[in-house]
mmCIF file of C-alpha atoms and ligand atoms in Angstrom:
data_model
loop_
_atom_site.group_PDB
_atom_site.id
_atom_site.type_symbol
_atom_site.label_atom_id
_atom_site.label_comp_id
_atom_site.label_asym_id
_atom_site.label_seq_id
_atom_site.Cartn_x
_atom_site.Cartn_y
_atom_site.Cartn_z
ATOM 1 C CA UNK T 8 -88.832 33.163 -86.715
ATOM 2 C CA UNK T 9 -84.699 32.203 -86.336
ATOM 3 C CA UNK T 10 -82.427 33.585 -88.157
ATOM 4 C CA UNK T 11 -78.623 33.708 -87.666
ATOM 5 C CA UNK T 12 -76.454 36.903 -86.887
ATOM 6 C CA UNK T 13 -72.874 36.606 -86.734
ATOM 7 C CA UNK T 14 -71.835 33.582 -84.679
ATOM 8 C CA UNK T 15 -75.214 32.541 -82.904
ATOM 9 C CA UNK T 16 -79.067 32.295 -83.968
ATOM 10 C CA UNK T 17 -81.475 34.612 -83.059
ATOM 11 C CA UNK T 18 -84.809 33.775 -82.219
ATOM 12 C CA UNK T 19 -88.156 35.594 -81.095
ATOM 13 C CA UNK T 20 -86.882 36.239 -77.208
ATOM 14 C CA UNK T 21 -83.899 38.109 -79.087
ATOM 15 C CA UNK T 22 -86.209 40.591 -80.454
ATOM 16 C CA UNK T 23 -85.819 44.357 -78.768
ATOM 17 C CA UNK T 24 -88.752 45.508 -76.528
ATOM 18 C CA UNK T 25 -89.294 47.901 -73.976
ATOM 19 C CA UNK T 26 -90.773 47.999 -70.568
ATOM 20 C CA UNK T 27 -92.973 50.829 -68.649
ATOM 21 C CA UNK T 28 -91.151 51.745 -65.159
ATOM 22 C CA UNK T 29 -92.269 54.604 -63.141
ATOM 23 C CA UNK T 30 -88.560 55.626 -61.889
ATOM 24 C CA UNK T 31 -90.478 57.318 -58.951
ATOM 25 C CA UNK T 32 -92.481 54.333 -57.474
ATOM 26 C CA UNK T 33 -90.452 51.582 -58.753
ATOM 27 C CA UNK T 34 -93.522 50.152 -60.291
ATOM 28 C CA UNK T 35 -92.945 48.054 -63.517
ATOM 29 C CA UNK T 36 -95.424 47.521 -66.236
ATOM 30 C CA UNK T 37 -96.836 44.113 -67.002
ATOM 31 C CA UNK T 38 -93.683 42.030 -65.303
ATOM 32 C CA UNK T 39 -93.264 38.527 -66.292
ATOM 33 C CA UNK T 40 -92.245 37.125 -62.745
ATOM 34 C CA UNK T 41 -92.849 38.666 -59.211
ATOM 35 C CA UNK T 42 -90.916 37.108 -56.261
ATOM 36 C CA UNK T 43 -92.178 37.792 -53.172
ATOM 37 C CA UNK T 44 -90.484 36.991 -49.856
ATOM 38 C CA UNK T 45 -91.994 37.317 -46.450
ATOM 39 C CA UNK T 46 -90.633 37.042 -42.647
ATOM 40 C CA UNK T 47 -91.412 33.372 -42.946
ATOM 41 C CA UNK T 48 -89.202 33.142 -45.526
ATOM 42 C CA UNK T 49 -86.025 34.638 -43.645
ATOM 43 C CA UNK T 50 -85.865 32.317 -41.119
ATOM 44 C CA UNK T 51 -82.544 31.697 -39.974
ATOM 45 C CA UNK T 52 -81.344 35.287 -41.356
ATOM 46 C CA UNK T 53 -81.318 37.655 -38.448
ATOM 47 C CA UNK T 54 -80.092 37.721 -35.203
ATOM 48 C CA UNK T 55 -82.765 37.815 -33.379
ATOM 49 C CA UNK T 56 -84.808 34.471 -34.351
ATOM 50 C CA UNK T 57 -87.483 34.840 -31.494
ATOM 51 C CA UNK T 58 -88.103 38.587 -33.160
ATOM 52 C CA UNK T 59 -88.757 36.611 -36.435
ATOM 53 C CA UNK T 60 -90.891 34.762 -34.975
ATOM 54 C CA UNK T 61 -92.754 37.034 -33.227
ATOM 55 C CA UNK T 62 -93.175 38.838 -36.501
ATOM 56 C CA UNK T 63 -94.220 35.711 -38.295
ATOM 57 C CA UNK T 64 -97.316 35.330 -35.744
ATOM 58 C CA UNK T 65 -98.414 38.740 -35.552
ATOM 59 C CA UNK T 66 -99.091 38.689 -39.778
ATOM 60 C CA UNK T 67 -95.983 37.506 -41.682
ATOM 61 C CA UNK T 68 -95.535 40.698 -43.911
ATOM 62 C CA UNK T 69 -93.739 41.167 -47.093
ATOM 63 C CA UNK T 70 -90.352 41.971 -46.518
ATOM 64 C CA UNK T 71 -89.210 42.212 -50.152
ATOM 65 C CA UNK T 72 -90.405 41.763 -53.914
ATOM 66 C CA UNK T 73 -88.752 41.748 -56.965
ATOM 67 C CA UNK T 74 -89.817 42.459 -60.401
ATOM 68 C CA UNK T 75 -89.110 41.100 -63.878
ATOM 69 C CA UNK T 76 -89.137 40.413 -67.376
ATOM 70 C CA UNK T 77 -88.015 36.975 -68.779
ATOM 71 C CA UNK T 78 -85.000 37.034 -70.588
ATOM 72 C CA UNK T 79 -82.744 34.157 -71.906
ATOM 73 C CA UNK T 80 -80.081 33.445 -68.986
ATOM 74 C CA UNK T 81 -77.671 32.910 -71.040
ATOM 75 C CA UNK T 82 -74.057 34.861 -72.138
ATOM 76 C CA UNK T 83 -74.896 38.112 -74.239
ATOM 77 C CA UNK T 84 -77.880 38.531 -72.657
ATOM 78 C CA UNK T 85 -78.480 41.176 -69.374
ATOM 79 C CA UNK T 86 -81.388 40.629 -66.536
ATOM 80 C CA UNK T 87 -83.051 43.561 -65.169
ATOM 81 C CA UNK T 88 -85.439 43.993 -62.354
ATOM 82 C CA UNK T 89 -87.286 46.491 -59.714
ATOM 83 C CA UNK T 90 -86.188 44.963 -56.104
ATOM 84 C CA UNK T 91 -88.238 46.653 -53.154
ATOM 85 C CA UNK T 92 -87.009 46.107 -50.109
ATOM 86 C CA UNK T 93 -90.146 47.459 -47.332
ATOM 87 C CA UNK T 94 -88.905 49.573 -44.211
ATOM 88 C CA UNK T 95 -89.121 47.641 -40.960
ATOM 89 C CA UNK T 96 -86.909 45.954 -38.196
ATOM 90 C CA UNK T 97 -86.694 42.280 -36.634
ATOM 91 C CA UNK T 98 -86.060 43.011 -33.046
ATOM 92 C CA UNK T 99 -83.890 46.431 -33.714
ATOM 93 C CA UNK T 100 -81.941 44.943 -36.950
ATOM 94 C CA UNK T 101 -83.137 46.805 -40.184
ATOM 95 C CA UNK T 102 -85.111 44.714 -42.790
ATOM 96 C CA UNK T 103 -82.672 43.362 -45.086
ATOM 97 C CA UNK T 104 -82.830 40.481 -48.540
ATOM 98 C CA UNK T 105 -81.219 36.942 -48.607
ATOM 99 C CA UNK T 106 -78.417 37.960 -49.929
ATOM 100 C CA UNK T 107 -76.258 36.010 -52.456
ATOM 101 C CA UNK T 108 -73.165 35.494 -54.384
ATOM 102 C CA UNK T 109 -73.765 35.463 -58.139
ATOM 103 C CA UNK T 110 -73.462 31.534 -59.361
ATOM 104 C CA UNK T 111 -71.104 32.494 -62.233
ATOM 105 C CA UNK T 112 -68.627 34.128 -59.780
ATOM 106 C CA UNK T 113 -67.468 36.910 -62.219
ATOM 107 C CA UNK T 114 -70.514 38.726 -63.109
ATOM 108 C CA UNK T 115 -71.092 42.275 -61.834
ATOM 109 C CA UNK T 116 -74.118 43.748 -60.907
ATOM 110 C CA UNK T 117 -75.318 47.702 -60.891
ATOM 111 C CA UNK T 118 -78.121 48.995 -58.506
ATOM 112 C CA UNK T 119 -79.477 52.288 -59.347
ATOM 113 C CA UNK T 120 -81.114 53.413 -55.809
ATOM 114 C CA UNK T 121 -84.586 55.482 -56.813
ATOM 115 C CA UNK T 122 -86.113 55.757 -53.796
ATOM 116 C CA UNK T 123 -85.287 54.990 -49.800
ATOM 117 C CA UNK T 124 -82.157 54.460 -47.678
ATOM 118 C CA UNK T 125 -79.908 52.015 -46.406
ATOM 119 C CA UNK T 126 -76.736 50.154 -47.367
ATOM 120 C CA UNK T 127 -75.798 47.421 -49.969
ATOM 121 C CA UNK T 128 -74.127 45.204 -47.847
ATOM 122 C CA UNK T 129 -70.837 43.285 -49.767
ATOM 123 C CA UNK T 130 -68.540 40.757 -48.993
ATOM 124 C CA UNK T 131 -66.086 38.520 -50.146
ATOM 125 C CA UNK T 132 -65.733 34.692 -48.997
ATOM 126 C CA UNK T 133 -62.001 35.965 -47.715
ATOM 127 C CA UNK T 134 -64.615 37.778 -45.189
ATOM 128 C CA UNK T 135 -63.839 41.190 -46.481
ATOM 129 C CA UNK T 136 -66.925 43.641 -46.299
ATOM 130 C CA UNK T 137 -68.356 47.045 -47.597
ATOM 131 C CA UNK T 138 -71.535 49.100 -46.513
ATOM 132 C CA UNK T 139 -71.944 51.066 -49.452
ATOM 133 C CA UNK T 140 -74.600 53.579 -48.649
ATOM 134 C CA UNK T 141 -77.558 53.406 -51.118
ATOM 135 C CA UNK T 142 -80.339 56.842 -51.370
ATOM 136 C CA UNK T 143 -81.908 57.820 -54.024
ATOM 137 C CA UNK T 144 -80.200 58.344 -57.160
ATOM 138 C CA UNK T 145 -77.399 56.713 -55.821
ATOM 139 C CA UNK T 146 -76.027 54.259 -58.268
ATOM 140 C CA UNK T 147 -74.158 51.356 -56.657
ATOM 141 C CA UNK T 148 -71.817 49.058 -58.199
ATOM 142 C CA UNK T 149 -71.062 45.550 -57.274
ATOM 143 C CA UNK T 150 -68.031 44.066 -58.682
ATOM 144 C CA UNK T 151 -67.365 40.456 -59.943
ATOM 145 C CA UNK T 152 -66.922 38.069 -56.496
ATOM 146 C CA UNK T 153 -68.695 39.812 -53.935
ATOM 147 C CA UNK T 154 -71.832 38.910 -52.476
ATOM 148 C CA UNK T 155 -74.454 41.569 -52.008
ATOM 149 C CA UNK T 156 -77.538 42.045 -50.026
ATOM 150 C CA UNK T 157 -79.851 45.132 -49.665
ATOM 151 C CA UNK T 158 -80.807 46.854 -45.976
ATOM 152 C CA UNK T 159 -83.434 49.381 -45.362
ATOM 153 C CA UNK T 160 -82.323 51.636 -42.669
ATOM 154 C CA UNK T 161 -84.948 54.345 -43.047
ATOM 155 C CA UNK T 162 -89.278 54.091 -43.058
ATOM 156 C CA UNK T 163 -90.089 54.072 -46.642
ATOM 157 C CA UNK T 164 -89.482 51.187 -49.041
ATOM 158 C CA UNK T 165 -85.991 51.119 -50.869
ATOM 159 C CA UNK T 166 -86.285 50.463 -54.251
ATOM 160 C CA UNK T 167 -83.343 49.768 -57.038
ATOM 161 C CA UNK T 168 -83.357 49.263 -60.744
ATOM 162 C CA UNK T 169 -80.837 46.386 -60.820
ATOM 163 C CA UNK T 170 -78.773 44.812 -64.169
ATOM 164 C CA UNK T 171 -76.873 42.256 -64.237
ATOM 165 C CA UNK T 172 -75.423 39.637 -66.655
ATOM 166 C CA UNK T 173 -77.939 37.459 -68.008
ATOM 167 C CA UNK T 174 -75.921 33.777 -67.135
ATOM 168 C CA UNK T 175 -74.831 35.072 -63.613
ATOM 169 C CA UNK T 176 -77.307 32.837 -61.618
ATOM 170 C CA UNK T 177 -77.714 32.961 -57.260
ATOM 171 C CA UNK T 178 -75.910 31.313 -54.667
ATOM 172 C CA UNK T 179 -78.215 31.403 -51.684
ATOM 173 C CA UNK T 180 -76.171 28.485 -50.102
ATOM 174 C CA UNK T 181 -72.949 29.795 -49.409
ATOM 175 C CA UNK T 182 -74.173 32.980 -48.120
ATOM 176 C CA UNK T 183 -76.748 31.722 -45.465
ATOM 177 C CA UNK T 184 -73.860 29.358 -44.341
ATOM 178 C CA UNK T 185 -71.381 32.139 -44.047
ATOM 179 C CA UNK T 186 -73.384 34.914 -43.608
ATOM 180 C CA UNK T 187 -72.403 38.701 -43.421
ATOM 181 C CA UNK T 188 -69.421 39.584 -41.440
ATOM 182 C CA UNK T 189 -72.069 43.114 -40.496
ATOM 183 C CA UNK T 190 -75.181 43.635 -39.518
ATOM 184 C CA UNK T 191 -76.997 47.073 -39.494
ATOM 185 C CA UNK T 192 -79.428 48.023 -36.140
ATOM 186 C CA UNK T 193 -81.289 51.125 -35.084
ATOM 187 C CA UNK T 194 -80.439 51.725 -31.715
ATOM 188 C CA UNK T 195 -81.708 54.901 -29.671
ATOM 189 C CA UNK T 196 -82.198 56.233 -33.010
ATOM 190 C CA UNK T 197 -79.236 55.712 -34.611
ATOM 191 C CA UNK T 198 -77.403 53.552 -36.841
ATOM 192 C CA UNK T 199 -75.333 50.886 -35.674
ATOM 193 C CA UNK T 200 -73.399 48.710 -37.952
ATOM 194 C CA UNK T 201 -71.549 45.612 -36.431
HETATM 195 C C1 LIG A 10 -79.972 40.058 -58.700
HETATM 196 C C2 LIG A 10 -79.948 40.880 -57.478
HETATM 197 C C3 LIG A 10 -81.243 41.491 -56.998
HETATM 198 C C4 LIG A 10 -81.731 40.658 -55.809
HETATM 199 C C5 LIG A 10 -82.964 41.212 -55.120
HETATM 200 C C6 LIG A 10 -83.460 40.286 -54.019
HETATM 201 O O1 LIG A 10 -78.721 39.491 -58.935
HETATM 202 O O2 LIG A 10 -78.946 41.049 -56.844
HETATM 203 O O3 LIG A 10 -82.211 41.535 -57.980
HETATM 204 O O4 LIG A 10 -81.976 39.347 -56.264
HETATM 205 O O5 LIG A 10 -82.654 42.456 -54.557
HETATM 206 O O6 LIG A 10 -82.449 39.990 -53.105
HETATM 207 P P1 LIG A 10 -81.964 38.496 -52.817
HETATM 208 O O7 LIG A 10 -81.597 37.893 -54.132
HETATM 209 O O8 LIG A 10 -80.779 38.652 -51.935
HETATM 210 O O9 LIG A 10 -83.067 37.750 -52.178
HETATM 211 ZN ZN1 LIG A 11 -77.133 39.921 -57.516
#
């Protein structure tokens, strides 16, 4: 059924609903869409590609999966998802997503942090960057322009409720040309970010 409100029509993907998530596992109810990346997947991400490899051959694991509901991508509209970054390291560098810029370069994005550790990577394409730490119950906001990737410095999986505007789309492109001006490693123990 469509029916108009104010200046647009809405139809039956307008209609309110709510979603199940268990803010202590991450886990969401009955998602429309699960994207799941592996090592394969990364190739040409980390530092240390013979690491990747290595990785690759010895069982290819998840690195990351994302949850959620399908919701018009257009203005008005907000996206929401469960991203789950596992713990691990390529070589000593700390399991970390693609990354991206947001298509529609002015769209924000917040990541409420419910479980694990590690950083939201940002930068700008001037090369500016930001390691905002990310822990549970950590809220992290990205402003409009600046690409964003997750990194899991610790040994459980770190997990975000993300939101986002609904027409923002993902640049993959620019950001595996450009890549991140830091990386994080555990050395010795320790954090090193450079
Ligand atoms: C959406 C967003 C997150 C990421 C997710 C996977 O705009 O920022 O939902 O998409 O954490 O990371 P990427 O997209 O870098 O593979
Ligand atoms: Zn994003």
């Amino acid at each position: 059924m469509a029916h108009a409100v104010a200046d647009h029509t809405v139809t039956d993907a307008d209609l309110p609903f709510g979603v199940d998530i268990d803010l202590v596992t991450g886990a969401m109810a009955a998602p429309d869409r699960v994207l799941v990346r592996r090592a394969s997947d990364m190739k040409g991400y980390y530092k240390d590609a013979a690491a990747l490899d290595r990785l690759i051959a010895a069982g290819d694991p998840v690195h990351y999966e994302v949850f959620e509901k399908v919701i018009p991508e257009t203005y008005g509209h907000l996206l929401f998802c469960i991203s789950k970054l596992y713990p691990g390291r390529v070589g000593d560098e700390c399991f970390m997503t693609k990354g991206h810029y947001h298509t529609v370069s002015g769209t924000a994005e917040t990541y409420l942090c419910i479980a694990g550790t590690g950083y939201m990577m940002c930068k700008l394409s001037d090369g500016s960057c930001r390691a905002e730490p990310m822990r549970r119950n950590r809220m992290v906001y990205v402003p409009p322009h600046w690409g964003h990737r997750s990194i899991n410095t610790g040994f459980d999986p770190l997990i975000s409720f993300c939101v986002y505007p609904a027409e923002a789309g993902h640049n993959y492109g620019d950001i595996a040309v450009e890549g991140f001006p830091k990386r994080v490693f555990i050395r010795g123990g320790r954090e090193v970010i450079e």
